[in-house]
PDB file of C-alpha atoms and ligand atoms in Angstrom:
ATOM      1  CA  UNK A1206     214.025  73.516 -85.082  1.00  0.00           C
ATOM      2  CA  UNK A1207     215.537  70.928 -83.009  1.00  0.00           C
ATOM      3  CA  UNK A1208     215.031  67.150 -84.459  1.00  0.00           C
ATOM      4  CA  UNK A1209     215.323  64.101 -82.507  1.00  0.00           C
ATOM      5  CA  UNK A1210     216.319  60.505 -83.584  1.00  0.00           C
ATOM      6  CA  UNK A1211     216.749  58.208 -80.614  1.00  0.00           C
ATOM      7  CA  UNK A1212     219.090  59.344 -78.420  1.00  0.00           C
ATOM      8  CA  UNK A1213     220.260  62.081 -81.103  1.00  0.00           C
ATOM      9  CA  UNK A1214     219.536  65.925 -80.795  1.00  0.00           C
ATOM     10  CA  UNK A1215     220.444  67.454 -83.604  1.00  0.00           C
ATOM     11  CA  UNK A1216     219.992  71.586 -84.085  1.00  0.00           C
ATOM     12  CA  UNK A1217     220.439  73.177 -87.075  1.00  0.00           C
ATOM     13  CA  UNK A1218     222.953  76.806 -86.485  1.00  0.00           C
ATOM     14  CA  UNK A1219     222.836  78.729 -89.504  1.00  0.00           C
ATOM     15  CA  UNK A1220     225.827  80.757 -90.269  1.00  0.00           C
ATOM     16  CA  UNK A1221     223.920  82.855 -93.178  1.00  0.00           C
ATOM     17  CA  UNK A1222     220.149  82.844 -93.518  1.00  0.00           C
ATOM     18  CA  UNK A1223     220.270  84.297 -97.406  1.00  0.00           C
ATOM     19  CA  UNK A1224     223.363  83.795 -99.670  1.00  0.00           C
ATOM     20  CA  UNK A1225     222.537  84.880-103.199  1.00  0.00           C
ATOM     21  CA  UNK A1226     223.497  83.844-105.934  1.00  0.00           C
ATOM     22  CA  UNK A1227     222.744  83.877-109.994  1.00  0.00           C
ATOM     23  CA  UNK A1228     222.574  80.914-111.223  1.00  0.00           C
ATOM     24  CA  UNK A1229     225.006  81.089-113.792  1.00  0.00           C
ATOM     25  CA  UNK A1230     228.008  81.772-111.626  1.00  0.00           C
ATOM     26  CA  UNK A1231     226.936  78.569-109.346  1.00  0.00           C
ATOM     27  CA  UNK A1232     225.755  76.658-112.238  1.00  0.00           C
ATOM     28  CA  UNK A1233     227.732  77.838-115.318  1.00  0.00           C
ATOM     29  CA  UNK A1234     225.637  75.294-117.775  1.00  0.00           C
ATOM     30  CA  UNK A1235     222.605  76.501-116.158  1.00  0.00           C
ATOM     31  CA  UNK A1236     219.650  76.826-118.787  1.00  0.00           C
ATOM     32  CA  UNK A1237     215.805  78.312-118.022  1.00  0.00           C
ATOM     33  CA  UNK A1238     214.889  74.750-118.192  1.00  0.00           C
ATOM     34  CA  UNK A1239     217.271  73.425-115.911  1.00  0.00           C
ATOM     35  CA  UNK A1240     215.266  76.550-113.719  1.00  0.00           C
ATOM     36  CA  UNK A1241     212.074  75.574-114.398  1.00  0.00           C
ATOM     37  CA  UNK A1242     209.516  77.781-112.282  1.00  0.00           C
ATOM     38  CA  UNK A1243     212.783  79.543-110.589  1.00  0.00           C
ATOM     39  CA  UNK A1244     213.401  83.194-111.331  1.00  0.00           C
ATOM     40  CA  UNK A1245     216.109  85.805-110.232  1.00  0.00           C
ATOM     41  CA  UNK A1246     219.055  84.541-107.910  1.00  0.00           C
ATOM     42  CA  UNK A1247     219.332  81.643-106.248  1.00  0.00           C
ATOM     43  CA  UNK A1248     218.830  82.316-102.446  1.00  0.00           C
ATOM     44  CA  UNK A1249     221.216  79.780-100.288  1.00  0.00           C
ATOM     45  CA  UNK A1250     221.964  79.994 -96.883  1.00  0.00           C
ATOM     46  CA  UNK A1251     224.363  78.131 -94.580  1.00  0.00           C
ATOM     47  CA  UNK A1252     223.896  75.834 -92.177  1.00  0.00           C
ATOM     48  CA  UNK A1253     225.875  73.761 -89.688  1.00  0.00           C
ATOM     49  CA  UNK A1254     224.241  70.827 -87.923  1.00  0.00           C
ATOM     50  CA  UNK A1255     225.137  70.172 -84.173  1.00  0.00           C
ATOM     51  CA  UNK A1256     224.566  66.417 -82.725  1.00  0.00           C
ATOM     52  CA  UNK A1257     224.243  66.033 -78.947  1.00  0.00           C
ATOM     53  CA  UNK A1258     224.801  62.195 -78.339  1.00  0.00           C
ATOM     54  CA  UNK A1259     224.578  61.196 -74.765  1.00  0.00           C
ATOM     55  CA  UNK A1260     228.046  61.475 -74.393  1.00  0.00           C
ATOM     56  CA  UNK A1261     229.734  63.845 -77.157  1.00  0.00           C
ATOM     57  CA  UNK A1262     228.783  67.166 -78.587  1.00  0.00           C
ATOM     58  CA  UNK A1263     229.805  67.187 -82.647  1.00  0.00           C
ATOM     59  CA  UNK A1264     229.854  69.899 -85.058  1.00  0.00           C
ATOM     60  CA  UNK A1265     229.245  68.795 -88.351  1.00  0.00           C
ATOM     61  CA  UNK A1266     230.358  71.422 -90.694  1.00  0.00           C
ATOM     62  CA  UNK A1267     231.787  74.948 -89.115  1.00  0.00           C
ATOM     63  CA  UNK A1268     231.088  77.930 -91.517  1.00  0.00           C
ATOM     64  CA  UNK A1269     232.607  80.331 -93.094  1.00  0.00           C
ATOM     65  CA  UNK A1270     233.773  82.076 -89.757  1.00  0.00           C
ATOM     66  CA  UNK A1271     234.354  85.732 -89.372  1.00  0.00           C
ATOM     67  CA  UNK A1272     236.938  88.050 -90.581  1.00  0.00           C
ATOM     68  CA  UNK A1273     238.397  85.878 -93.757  1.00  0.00           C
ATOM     69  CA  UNK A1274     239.950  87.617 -96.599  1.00  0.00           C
ATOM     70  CA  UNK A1275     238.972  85.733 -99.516  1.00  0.00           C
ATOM     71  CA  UNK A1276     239.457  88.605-102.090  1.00  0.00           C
ATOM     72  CA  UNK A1277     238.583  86.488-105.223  1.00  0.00           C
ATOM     73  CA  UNK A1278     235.751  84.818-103.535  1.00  0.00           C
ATOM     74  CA  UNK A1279     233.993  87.651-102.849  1.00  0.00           C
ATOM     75  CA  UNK A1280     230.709  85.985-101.648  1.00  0.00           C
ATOM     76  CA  UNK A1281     233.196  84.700 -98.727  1.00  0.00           C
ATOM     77  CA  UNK A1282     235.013  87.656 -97.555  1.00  0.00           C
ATOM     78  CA  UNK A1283     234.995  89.137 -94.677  1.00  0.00           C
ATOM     79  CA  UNK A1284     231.884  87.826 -92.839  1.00  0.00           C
ATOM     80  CA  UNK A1285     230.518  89.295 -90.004  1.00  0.00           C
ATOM     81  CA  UNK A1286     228.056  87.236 -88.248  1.00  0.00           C
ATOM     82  CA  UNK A1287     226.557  86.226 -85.108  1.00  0.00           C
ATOM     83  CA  UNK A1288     226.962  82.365 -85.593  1.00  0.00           C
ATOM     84  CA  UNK A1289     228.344  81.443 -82.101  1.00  0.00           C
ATOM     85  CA  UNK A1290     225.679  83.556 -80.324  1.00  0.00           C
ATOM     86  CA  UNK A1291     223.380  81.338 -82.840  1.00  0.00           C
ATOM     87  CA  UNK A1292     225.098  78.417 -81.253  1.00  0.00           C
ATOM     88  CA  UNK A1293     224.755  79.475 -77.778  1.00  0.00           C
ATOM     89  CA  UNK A1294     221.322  80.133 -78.207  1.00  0.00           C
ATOM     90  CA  UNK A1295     220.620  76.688 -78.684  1.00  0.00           C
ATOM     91  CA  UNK A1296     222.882  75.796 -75.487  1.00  0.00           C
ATOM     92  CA  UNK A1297     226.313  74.869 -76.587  1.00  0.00           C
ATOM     93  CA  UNK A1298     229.299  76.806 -76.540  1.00  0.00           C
ATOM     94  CA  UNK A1299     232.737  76.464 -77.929  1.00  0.00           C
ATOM     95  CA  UNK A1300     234.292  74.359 -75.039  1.00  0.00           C
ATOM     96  CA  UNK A1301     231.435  72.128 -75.275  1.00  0.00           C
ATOM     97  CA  UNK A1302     232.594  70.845 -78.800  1.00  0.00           C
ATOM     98  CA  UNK A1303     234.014  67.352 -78.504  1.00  0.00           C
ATOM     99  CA  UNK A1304     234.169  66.590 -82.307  1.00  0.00           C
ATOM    100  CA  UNK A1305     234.458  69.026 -85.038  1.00  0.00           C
ATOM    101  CA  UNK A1306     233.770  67.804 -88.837  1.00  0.00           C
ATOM    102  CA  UNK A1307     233.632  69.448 -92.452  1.00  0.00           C
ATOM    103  CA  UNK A1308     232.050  67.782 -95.107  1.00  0.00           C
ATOM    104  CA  UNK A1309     235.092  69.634 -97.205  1.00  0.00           C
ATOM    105  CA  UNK A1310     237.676  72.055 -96.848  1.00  0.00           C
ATOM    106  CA  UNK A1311     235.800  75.013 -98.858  1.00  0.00           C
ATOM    107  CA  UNK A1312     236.015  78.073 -97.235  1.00  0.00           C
ATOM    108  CA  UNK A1313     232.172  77.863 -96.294  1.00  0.00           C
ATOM    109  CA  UNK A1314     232.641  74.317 -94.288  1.00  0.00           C
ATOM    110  CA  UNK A1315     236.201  74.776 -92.657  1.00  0.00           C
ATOM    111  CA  UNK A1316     236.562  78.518 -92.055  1.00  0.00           C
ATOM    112  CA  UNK A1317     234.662  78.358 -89.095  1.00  0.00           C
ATOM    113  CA  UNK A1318     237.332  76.159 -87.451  1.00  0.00           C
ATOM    114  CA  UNK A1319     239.128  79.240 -86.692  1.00  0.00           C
ATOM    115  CA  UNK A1320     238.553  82.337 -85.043  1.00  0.00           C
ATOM    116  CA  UNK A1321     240.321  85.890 -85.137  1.00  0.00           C
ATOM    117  CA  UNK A1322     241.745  86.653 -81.865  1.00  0.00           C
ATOM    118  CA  UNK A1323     244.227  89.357 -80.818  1.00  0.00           C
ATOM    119  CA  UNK A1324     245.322  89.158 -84.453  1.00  0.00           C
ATOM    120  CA  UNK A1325     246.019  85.515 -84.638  1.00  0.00           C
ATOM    121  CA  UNK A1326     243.961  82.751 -85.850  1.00  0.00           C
ATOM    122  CA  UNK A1327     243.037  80.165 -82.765  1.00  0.00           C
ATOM    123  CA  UNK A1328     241.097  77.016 -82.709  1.00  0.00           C
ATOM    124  CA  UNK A1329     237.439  78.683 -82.366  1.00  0.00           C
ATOM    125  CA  UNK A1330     236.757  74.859 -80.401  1.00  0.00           C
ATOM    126  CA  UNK A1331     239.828  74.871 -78.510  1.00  0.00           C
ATOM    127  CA  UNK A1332     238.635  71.160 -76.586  1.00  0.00           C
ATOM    128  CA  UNK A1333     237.428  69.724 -79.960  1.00  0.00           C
ATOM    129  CA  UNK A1334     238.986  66.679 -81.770  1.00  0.00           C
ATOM    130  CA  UNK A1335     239.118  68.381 -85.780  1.00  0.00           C
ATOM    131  CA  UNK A1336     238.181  64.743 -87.987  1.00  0.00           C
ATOM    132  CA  UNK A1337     239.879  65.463 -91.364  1.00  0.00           C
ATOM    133  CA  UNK A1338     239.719  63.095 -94.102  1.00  0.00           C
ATOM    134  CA  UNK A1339     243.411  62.297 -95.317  1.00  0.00           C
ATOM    135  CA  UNK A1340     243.130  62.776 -98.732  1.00  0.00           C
ATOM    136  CA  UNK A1341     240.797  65.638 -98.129  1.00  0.00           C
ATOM    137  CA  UNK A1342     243.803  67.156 -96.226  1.00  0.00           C
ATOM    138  CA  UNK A1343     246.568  65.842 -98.926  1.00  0.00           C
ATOM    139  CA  UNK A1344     244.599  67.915-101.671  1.00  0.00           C
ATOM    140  CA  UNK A1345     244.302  71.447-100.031  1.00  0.00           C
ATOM    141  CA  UNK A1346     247.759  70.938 -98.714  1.00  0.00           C
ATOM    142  CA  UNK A1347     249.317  70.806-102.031  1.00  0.00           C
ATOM    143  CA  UNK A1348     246.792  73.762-103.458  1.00  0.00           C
ATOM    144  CA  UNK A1349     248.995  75.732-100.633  1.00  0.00           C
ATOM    145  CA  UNK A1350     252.243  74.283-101.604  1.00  0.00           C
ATOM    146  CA  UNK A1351     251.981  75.272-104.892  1.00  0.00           C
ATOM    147  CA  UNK A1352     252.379  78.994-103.910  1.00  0.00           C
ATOM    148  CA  UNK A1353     248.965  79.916-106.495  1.00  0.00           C
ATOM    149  CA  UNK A1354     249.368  83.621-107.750  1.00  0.00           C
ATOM    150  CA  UNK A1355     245.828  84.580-107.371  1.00  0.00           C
ATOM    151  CA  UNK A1356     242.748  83.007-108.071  1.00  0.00           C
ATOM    152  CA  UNK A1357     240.245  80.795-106.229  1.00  0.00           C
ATOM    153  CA  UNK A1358     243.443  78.338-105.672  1.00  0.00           C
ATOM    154  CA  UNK A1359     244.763  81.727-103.985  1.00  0.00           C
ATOM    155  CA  UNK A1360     241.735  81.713-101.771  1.00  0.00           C
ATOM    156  CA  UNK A1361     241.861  77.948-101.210  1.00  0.00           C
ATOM    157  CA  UNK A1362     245.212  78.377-100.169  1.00  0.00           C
ATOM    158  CA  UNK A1363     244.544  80.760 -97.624  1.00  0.00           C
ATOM    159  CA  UNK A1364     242.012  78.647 -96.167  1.00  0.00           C
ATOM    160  CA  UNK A1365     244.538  76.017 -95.486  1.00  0.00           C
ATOM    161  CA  UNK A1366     246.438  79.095 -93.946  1.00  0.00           C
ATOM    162  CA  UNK A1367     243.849  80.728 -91.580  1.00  0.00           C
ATOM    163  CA  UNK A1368     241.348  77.753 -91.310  1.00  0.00           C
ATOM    164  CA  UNK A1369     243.325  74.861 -91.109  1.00  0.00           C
ATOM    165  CA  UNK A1370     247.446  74.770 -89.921  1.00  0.00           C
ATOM    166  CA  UNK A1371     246.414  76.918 -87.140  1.00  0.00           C
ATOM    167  CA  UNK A1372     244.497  73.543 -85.796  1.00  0.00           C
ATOM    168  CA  UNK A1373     247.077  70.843 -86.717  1.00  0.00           C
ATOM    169  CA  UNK A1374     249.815  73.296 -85.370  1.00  0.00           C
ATOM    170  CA  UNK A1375     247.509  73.056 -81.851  1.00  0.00           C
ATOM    171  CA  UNK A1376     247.451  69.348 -82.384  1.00  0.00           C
ATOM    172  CA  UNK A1377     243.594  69.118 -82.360  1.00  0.00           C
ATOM    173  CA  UNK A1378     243.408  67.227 -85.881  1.00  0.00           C
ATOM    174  CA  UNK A1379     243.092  63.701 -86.454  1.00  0.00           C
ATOM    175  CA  UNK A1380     243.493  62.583 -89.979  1.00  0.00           C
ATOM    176  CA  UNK A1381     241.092  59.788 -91.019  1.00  0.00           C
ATOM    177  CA  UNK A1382     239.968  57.164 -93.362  1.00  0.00           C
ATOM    178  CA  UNK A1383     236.284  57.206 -94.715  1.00  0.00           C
ATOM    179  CA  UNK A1384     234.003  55.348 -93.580  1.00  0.00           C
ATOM    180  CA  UNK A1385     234.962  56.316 -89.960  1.00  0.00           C
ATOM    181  CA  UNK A1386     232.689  56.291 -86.952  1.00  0.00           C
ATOM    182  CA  UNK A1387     232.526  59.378 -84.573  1.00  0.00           C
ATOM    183  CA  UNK A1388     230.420  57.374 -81.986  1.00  0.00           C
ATOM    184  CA  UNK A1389     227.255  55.781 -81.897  1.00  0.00           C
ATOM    185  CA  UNK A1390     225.156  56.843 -84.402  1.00  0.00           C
ATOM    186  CA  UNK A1391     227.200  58.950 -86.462  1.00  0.00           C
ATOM    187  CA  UNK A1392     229.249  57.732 -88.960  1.00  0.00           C
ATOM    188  CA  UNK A1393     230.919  59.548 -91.915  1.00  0.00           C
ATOM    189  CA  UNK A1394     231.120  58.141 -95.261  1.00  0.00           C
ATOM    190  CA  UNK A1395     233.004  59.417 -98.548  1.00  0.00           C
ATOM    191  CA  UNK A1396     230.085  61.218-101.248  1.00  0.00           C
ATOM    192  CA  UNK A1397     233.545  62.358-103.710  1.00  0.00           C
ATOM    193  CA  UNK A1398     233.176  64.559-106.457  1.00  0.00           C
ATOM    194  CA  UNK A1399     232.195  68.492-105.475  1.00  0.00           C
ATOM    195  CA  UNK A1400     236.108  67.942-103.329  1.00  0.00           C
ATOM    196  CA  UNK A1401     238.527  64.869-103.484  1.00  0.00           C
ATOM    197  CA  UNK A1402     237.238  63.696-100.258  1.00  0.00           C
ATOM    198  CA  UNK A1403     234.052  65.031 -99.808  1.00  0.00           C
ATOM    199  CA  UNK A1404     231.943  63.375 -96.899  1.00  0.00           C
ATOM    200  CA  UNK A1405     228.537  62.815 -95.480  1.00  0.00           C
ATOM    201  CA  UNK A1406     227.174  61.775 -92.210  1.00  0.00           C
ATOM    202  CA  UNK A1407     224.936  59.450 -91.297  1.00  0.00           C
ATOM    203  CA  UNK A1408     222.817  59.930 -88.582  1.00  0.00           C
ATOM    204  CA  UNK A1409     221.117  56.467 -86.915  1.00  0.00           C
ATOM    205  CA  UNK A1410     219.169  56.552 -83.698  1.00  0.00           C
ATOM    206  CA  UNK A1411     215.509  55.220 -81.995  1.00  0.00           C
ATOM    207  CA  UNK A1412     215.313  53.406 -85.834  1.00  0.00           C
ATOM    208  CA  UNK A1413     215.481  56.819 -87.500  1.00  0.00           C
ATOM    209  CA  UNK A1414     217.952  58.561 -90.015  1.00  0.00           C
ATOM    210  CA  UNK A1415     219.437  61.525 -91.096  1.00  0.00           C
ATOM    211  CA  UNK A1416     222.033  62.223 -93.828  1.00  0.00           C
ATOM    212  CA  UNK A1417     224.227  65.555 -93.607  1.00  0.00           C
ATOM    213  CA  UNK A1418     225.399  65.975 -97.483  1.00  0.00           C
ATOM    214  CA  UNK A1419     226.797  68.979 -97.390  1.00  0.00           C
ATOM    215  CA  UNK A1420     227.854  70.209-101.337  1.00  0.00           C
ATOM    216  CA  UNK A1421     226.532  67.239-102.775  1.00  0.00           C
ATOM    217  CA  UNK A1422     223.713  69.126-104.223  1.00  0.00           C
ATOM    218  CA  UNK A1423     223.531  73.347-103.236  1.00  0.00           C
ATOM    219  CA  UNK A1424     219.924  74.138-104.175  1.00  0.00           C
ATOM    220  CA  UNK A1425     216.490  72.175-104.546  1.00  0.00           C
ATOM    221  CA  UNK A1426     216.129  72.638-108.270  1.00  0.00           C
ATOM    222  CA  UNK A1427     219.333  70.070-108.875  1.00  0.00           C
ATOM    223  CA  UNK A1428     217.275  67.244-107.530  1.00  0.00           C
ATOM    224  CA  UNK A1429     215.590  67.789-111.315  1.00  0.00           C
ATOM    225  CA  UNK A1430     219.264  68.018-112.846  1.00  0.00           C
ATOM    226  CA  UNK A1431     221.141  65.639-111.147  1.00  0.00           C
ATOM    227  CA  UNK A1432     223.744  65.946-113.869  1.00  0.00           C
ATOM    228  CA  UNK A1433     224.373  69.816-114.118  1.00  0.00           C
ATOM    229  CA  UNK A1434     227.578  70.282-112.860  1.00  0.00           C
ATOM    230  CA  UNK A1435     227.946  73.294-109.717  1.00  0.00           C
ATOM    231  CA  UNK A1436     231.199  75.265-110.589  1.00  0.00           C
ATOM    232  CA  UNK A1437     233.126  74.609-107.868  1.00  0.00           C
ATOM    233  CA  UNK A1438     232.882  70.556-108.673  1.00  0.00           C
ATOM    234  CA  UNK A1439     236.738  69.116-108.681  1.00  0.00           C
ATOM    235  CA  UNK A1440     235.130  65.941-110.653  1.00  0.00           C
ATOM    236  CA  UNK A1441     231.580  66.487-111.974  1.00  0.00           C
ATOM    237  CA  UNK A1442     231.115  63.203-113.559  1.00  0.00           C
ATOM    238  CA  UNK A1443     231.845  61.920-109.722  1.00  0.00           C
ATOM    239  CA  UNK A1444     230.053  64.683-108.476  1.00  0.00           C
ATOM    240  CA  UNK A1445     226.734  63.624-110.690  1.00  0.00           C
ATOM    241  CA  UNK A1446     227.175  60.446-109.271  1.00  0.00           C
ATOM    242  CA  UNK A1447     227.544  61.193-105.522  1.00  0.00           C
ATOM    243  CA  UNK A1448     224.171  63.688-106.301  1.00  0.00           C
ATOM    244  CA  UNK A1449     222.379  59.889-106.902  1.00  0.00           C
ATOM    245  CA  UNK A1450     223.746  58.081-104.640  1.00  0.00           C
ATOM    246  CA  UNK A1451     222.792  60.304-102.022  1.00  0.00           C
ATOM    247  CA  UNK A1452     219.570  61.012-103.258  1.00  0.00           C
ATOM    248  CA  UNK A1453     218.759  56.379-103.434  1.00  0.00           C
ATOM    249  CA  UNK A1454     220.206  56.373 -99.825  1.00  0.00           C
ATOM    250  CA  UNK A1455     217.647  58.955 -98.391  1.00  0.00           C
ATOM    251  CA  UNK A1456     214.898  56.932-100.326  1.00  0.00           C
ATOM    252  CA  UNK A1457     216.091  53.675 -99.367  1.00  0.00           C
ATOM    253  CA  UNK A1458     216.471  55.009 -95.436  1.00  0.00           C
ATOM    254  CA  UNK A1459     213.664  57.429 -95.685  1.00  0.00           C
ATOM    255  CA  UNK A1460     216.167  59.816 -93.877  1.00  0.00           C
ATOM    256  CA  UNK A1461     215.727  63.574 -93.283  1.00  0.00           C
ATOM    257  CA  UNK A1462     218.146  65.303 -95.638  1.00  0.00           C
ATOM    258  CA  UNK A1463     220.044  67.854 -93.837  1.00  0.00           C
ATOM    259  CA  UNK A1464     221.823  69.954 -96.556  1.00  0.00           C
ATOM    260  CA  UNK A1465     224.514  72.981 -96.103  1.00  0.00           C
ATOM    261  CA  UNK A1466     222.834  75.495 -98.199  1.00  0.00           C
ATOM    262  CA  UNK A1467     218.560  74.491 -98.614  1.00  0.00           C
ATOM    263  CA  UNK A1468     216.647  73.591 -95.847  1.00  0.00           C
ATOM    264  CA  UNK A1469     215.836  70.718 -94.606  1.00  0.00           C
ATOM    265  CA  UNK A1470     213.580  68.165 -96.255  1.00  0.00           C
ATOM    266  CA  UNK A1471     213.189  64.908 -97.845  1.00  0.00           C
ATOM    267  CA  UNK A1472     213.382  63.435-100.937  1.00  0.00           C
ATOM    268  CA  UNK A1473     211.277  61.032-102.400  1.00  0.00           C
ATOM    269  CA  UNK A1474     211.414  58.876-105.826  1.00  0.00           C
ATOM    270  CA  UNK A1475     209.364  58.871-109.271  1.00  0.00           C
ATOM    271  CA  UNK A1476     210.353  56.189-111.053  1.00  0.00           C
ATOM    272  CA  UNK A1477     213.998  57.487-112.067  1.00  0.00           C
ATOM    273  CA  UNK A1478     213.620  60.830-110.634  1.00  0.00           C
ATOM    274  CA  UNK A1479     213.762  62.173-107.486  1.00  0.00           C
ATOM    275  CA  UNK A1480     211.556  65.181-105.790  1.00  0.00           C
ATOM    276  CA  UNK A1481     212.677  67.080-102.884  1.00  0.00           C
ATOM    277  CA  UNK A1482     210.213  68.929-100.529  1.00  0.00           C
ATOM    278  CA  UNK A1483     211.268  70.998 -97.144  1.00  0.00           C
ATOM    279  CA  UNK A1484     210.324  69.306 -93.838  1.00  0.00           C
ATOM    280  CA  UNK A1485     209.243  72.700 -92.442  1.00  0.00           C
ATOM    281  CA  UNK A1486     206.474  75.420 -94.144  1.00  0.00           C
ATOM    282  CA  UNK A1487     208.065  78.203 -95.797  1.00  0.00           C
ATOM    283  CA  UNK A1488     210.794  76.785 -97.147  1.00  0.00           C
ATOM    284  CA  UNK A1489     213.012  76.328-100.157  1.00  0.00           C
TER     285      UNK A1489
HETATM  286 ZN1   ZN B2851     229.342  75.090 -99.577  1.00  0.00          ZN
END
């Protein structure tokens, strides 16, 4: 499905088509009526977004990328799929890739930055400028520092091992301050809460608009329960907030919501609530 605004192409590239999930280990408040008419696990998937301007090719969230041990989180480890042929398919590959961007360093939006070759962990876009938020970078720098024995700060710390030093040791990241503009018609703005730094980009072009929110909300059902707190949120009450904010911006732009882990849709407001339907049949 590729979508146009102006001058923009964007294409979704799915990593993962089905993630499951229960609910309780995403959402560990999660009640039946936060659920409503949703049963069994929750089935995410993840998707990158790739923007062809006339002039740049950006990546706007990479993946989990293949081959990472993440022994604690499990739902992580070891992938094996086909997400550059995915990428080729839509006629782009990895020395095309002017600008690479995660919406946060999780293992499931950086670990795609690097790629398993002859045993050592290379830039997978070895032309690409890597835009990294400072304080983004500051945070999962000092999770490795701190040498954590196990755990998911184990797992976070690896990331910052496999997924990110191996592109600031090739000198291919920049570290920024949000907002920052990639180039026309995409600019990234700070939506804090699920990380320390965590981002969204704006998409502008021909009058239209698109918002890439990565975390800020992981499955349809939390546009009822803007408040219930996903697991892996560093602040919550921030996090609750951003999951607003976000949600007034695409009302107030009537943008396309292009999320990391539902499909795409849009979102619409009832008084002080907000609804969410896919743009495409079939899904969500
Ligand atoms: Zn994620």
């Amino acid at each position: 499905m590729t979508i146009t605004l102006g001058p923009l192409r964007i294409d979704p590239v799915a990593e993962l088509d089905h993630w499951p999930f229960a609910p309780a280990d995403l959402f560990p408040a999660v009640t039946p009526e936060h659920l409503g008419e949703h049963r069994g696990d929750l089935d995410l998937s993840i998707t990158t977004y790739l923007v062809r301007t006339p002039d740049q090719t950006v990546l706007l969230d990479a993946g989990n990328g293949n081959a990472k041990e993440r022994p604690v989180l499990l739902a992580h480890h070891q992938f094996d799929a086909p997400y550059l042929e995915r990428m080729a398919a839509v006629g782009v590959v990895p020395e095309d890739v002017d600008v690479v961007v995660a919406t946060h360093l999780h293992p499931d939006h950086c670990g795609g930055f690097t790629q398993l070759v002859d045993g050592s962990w290379d830039p997978t876009f070895p032309r690409a400028r890597y835009l990294i938020p400072s304080e983004e970078y500051a945070w999962l720098q000092q999770v490795h520092a701190s040498a954590p024995d196990g755990g998911v700060a184990g797992d976070l710390a690896r990331t910052f091992e496999d997924s990110v030093l191996p592109v600031v040791e090739a000198g291919l990241v920049e570290l920024i301050d949000l907002p920052y503009e990639v180039t026309g018609g995409i600019t990234l703005r700070a939506m804090p809460g699920h990380t320390t730094a965590h981002l969204i980009a704006e998409l502008n072009g021909g009058g239209q608009h698109a918002l890439v929110s990565g975390d800020v909300l992981h499955h349809p059902f939390q546009f009822a329960n803007l408040t219930l707190a996903q697991g892996g949120d560093a602040d919550p009450a921030a996090a609750a907030e951003s999951r607003r904010t976000l949600c007034e911006l695409a009302v107030e732009r009537d943008a396309l919501l292009l999320p990391a882990h539902f499909p795409v849709g849009r979102i619409t407001q009832d008084g002080d609530d907000f609804r969410y339907r896919p743009a495409t049949p079939g899904g969500a």
